[in-house]
Amino acid sequence: MDIKAYLKDKQTLVDTFFRELYSKQHHPPVLQEAMLYSLFAGGKRIRPILALASYETCGGDPRDIVPYASTLELIHTYSLIHDDLPAMDNDDLRRGKPTSHKVYGEAIAILAGDALLTEAFSILSDPSLSSKVSVSRLMEALREIALASGIDGMVAGQVQDMLSEDEEPDGDTLQFIHSHKTGTLLRASVRIGPILYGGSKAALDALTVYGSSIGLAFQVIDDILDIEGDTEEMGKTAGSDEKINKMTYPRFYGLQKSRDIAQNLIAEAKAALSVFSSEADPLREIADYLLTRRN
Ligand code: GRG
């Protein structure tokens, strides 16, 4: 299969949904402008694409869940805006552009993040957006995404990440940071496919293993890219982890072992898909793509 064309096609579905969602001007305009600035800054849309692909793997038509899948991008974008703030990673560059607070100031950047997060749950609580998803499945997906984002998910990982700066790295803390800061939202992205479709327990279990493995691998690869990557190619400042002495896989395991860990996690993710046949090919290709990505 042509994975590049597949990714492009799914990105277009998500982008079209956002353009329609924000076709009307909300008041005050600067809030919507700041939200759209970050939303259309060139993100890969990997989280909604994973949700669409796992729904397709279960037998559904991905077009039926575009609004719900897109909420993952709203939450992800909020997290990046807040992560870049001076109080957190203090980054000037994201997705190749000045960060939100550099353009709009800290207050509007914080509020644009808040509004993006809230928008996600407004969409996830609207059953009229798909005739193919029952209210009970939608509620389950909403809860999955809420749990992945908050006190036991992404925000917990972010807090541990901050607390661990300048600390001596250890394997358990590292795994906690990476699997929470980045892994839980990616795992939820994959899991909402079978949840929204009403897939079998076997499908949900297999996709949970796939989601957990690629979720952790994603952040390990991000750590490697922060060292080996190029600022222009990545669209964010290379070497920023080292600058603030972050607890990363390369810092604890070294570069080569970190590459091996990422490779093994991707192999584990693909092995979990053995319960499916060709319908899971997009998920197999996405796993390989994550390993070779340069941004
Ligand atoms: C609640 C104030 C407050 C802040 C929360 C939770 C949080 C801040 C930040 C989340 C942690 C975070 C930013 C993790 C990094 C995840 C990561 C690897 C991001 C890069 O994702 P890609 O490569 O980015 O998918 P694109 O640009 O393609 O969308």
XYZ file of C-alpha atoms and ligand atoms in Angstrom:
324
model
C 0.000 0.000 0.000
C 1.008 3.614 -0.546
C 1.262 4.805 3.073
C 2.085 8.403 2.071
C -1.169 8.622 0.077
C -3.069 6.979 2.946
C -1.751 9.505 5.483
C -2.460 12.427 3.142
C -6.012 11.241 2.518
C -6.752 10.965 6.254
C -5.081 14.335 6.995
C -7.418 15.905 4.443
C -10.472 14.433 6.204
C -9.346 15.945 9.512
C -8.384 19.323 8.013
C -11.702 19.596 6.181
C -13.558 18.900 9.422
C -11.630 21.666 11.232
C -12.192 24.148 8.396
C -15.933 23.520 8.520
C -15.997 23.614 12.317
C -14.366 27.046 12.331
C -15.962 28.476 9.189
C -17.963 30.857 11.362
C -16.091 33.623 13.214
C -16.305 33.320 16.990
C -15.877 36.291 19.305
C -13.379 37.641 20.251
C -11.541 36.870 16.977
C -8.048 36.660 18.519
C -8.944 33.476 20.422
C -10.070 31.633 17.293
C -7.083 33.029 15.394
C -4.646 31.669 18.001
C -6.403 28.277 18.048
C -6.264 28.006 14.246
C -2.660 29.253 14.125
C -1.522 26.193 16.088
C -4.084 23.804 14.639
C -2.937 24.547 11.075
C 0.793 24.861 11.782
C 1.587 21.623 9.963
C 1.129 18.820 12.514
C 1.225 15.246 11.190
C -2.308 14.448 12.521
C -0.956 11.082 13.664
C -3.396 10.675 16.579
C -6.630 11.119 14.573
C -5.133 9.018 11.779
C -4.509 6.184 14.256
C -8.122 6.389 15.425
C -9.423 6.326 11.833
C -7.120 3.419 10.910
C -8.060 1.316 13.933
C -11.783 1.929 13.297
C -11.165 0.783 9.707
C -9.272 -2.274 10.984
C -12.405 -3.269 12.918
C -14.530 -3.016 9.762
C -15.850 0.564 9.886
C -15.769 3.395 7.353
C -13.348 5.990 8.788
C -15.431 8.856 7.397
C -18.094 7.999 10.006
C -15.946 9.070 12.961
C -13.901 12.013 11.649
C -15.250 14.534 14.223
C -14.513 12.219 17.154
C -11.068 11.217 15.841
C -10.220 14.904 15.291
C -10.677 15.677 18.994
C -7.350 13.921 19.624
C -5.633 16.590 17.526
C -7.363 19.361 19.501
C -6.075 17.901 22.773
C -2.613 17.250 21.334
C -2.392 20.830 20.028
C -3.408 22.282 23.402
C -0.695 20.183 25.074
C 1.973 21.465 22.667
C 0.978 25.121 23.202
C 1.196 24.696 26.976
C 4.364 22.570 26.785
C 6.145 25.387 24.907
C 5.294 28.076 27.484
C 8.103 29.774 29.446
C 6.835 28.033 32.617
C 7.368 24.653 30.941
C 9.866 23.916 28.143
C 10.204 27.569 27.079
C 10.476 26.861 23.346
C 10.437 29.472 20.581
C 9.813 27.148 17.653
C 7.114 24.540 17.009
C 6.146 22.928 13.728
C 8.623 25.276 12.031
C 6.870 28.413 13.268
C 7.174 30.734 16.268
C 5.337 29.174 19.239
C 1.894 30.446 20.208
C 3.081 32.601 23.139
C 5.729 34.207 20.906
C 2.995 35.363 18.517
C 0.036 36.003 20.823
C 1.604 36.455 24.261
C 1.400 34.028 27.173
C -2.144 34.804 28.308
C -3.772 34.205 24.911
C -1.596 31.103 24.345
C -2.776 29.591 27.651
C -6.395 30.443 26.853
C -6.174 29.096 23.276
C -4.918 25.816 24.782
C -7.786 25.809 27.296
C -10.329 26.414 24.528
C -8.883 23.628 22.313
C -9.116 21.159 25.199
C -12.680 22.173 25.962
C -13.681 21.981 22.288
C -12.610 18.330 22.231
C -15.140 17.417 24.915
C -17.861 19.536 23.366
C -17.476 17.464 20.157
C -17.173 14.152 22.015
C -20.424 14.857 23.845
C -22.363 15.521 20.624
C -23.947 12.283 19.353
C -25.506 14.099 16.379
C -22.099 14.186 14.639
C -22.314 10.543 13.520
C -25.301 8.322 12.832
C -23.064 5.254 13.144
C -22.030 5.670 16.783
C -24.372 4.950 19.701
C -24.471 7.295 22.698
C -23.094 4.591 24.999
C -20.077 3.931 22.732
C -19.485 7.668 22.425
C -19.567 8.030 26.225
C -17.029 5.219 26.497
C -14.729 6.911 23.962
C -15.087 10.257 25.741
C -14.080 8.658 29.041
C -11.152 6.857 27.400
C -9.831 10.169 26.041
C -10.474 12.070 29.307
C -8.604 9.442 31.353
C -5.702 9.442 28.893
C -5.368 13.233 29.082
C -5.576 14.040 32.771
C -4.382 13.139 36.252
C -3.559 9.524 35.349
C -2.450 10.297 31.797
C -0.729 13.019 29.815
C -0.739 15.722 32.515
C 0.709 13.258 35.073
C 3.531 12.441 32.634
C 4.195 16.117 32.042
C 4.393 16.851 35.777
C 6.778 13.927 36.386
C 8.848 15.121 33.410
C 9.207 18.575 35.000
C 9.981 17.145 38.450
C 12.668 14.896 36.959
C 14.700 17.615 35.232
C 18.241 17.614 36.680
C 17.514 14.328 38.504
C 19.643 11.216 38.026
C 17.758 9.138 35.399
C 16.235 5.791 36.373
C 14.425 3.268 34.177
C 11.090 3.151 36.032
C 10.679 6.935 36.180
C 11.628 7.204 32.517
C 9.061 4.630 31.503
C 6.410 6.407 33.612
C 7.156 9.801 32.028
C 7.180 8.539 28.453
C 4.234 6.194 28.654
C 2.118 8.909 30.327
C 3.290 12.147 28.694
C 2.995 10.731 25.199
C 1.889 7.097 25.375
C -1.556 7.342 26.967
C -3.022 9.694 24.336
C -1.600 7.593 21.482
C -2.970 4.418 23.090
C -6.380 6.068 23.514
C -6.249 7.150 19.844
C -5.902 3.512 18.811
C -8.427 2.203 21.359
C -11.252 4.531 20.369
C -11.393 2.729 16.996
C -12.771 -0.539 18.443
C -14.657 1.358 21.170
C -16.598 3.515 18.684
C -17.120 0.571 16.327
C -18.195 -1.850 19.052
C -15.430 -4.308 18.127
C -14.791 -7.662 19.810
C -12.791 -8.012 23.029
C -10.049 -9.766 21.037
C -9.789 -6.770 18.684
C -9.717 -4.299 21.581
C -7.056 -6.325 23.416
C -4.820 -6.590 20.339
C -5.178 -2.898 19.549
C -4.458 -1.988 23.179
C -1.097 -3.784 22.964
C -0.406 -2.109 19.607
C -1.336 1.330 21.027
C 0.730 0.957 24.215
C 3.803 -0.172 22.276
C 3.732 2.518 19.605
C 2.854 5.088 22.303
C 6.053 4.441 24.251
C 8.112 3.994 21.067
C 6.906 7.378 19.807
C 8.473 9.271 22.730
C 11.686 7.180 22.667
C 12.021 8.093 18.962
C 11.274 11.733 19.832
C 14.157 11.673 22.357
C 16.491 10.235 19.688
C 15.384 12.847 17.148
C 16.052 15.608 19.668
C 19.721 14.551 19.515
C 20.108 13.374 15.918
C 17.456 15.458 14.184
C 17.734 18.703 12.352
C 15.913 21.819 13.619
C 14.645 22.689 10.150
C 13.448 19.161 9.334
C 11.760 18.714 12.736
C 10.238 22.190 12.893
C 11.309 22.467 16.551
C 14.585 23.299 18.239
C 16.975 20.309 18.248
C 18.934 19.681 21.457
C 16.328 21.256 23.736
C 16.132 18.160 26.026
C 19.823 18.352 26.821
C 19.654 22.089 27.400
C 17.192 21.665 30.275
C 18.718 18.357 31.394
C 15.605 16.257 30.738
C 15.308 12.620 31.733
C 15.403 10.899 28.349
C 16.023 7.382 27.017
C 19.341 8.310 25.336
C 20.541 9.976 28.543
C 19.878 6.763 30.523
C 20.423 3.975 27.971
C 22.625 5.659 25.338
C 21.669 6.207 21.703
C 22.173 2.705 20.326
C 20.240 0.937 23.115
C 17.442 3.518 22.765
C 17.246 2.740 19.029
C 17.033 -0.990 19.868
C 14.271 -0.358 22.421
C 12.247 1.635 19.887
C 12.729 -1.071 17.253
C 11.606 -3.809 19.669
C 8.522 -1.843 20.695
C 7.533 -1.377 17.047
C 8.047 -5.119 16.428
C 5.845 -5.895 19.482
C 3.161 -3.544 18.165
C 3.126 -5.250 14.771
C 3.106 -8.724 16.345
C -0.072 -7.799 18.242
C -1.805 -7.208 14.891
C -1.468 -10.894 13.934
C -5.149 -11.436 14.854
C -6.052 -9.261 11.831
C -5.305 -9.799 8.158
C -4.875 -7.115 5.479
C -7.425 -4.776 7.113
C -4.661 -3.898 9.615
C -2.089 -3.065 6.914
C -2.413 0.708 7.464
C -1.605 0.216 11.183
C 1.390 -1.976 10.253
C 2.669 0.674 7.845
C 2.095 3.471 10.356
C 4.208 1.565 12.923
C 7.082 1.341 10.414
C 6.646 4.985 9.451
C 6.970 6.056 13.124
C 10.339 4.313 13.350
C 11.765 6.073 10.310
C 10.151 9.501 10.761
C 12.430 12.549 10.705
C 9.946 14.976 12.309
C -2.045 21.496 31.697
C -0.700 23.678 31.776
C -0.874 22.288 31.274
C 0.045 21.796 30.434
C -0.050 20.480 29.898
C 0.289 17.829 29.210
C 1.145 18.852 28.595
C 1.087 20.249 29.007
C 2.004 18.533 27.653
C 2.062 17.177 27.121
C 3.377 16.663 26.981
C 3.922 16.690 25.604
C 3.908 17.944 24.809
C 4.458 15.585 25.161
C 5.196 15.535 23.901
C 4.524 14.658 22.943
C 5.159 14.701 21.592
C 6.157 13.678 21.248
C 4.796 15.644 20.746
C 5.141 15.691 19.315
O 4.087 15.065 18.668
P 3.986 14.967 17.081
O 5.307 14.529 16.546
O 3.772 16.491 16.691
O 2.804 14.153 16.731
P 3.070 17.141 15.392
O 3.710 18.502 15.298
O 3.298 16.295 14.181
O 1.618 17.239 15.739
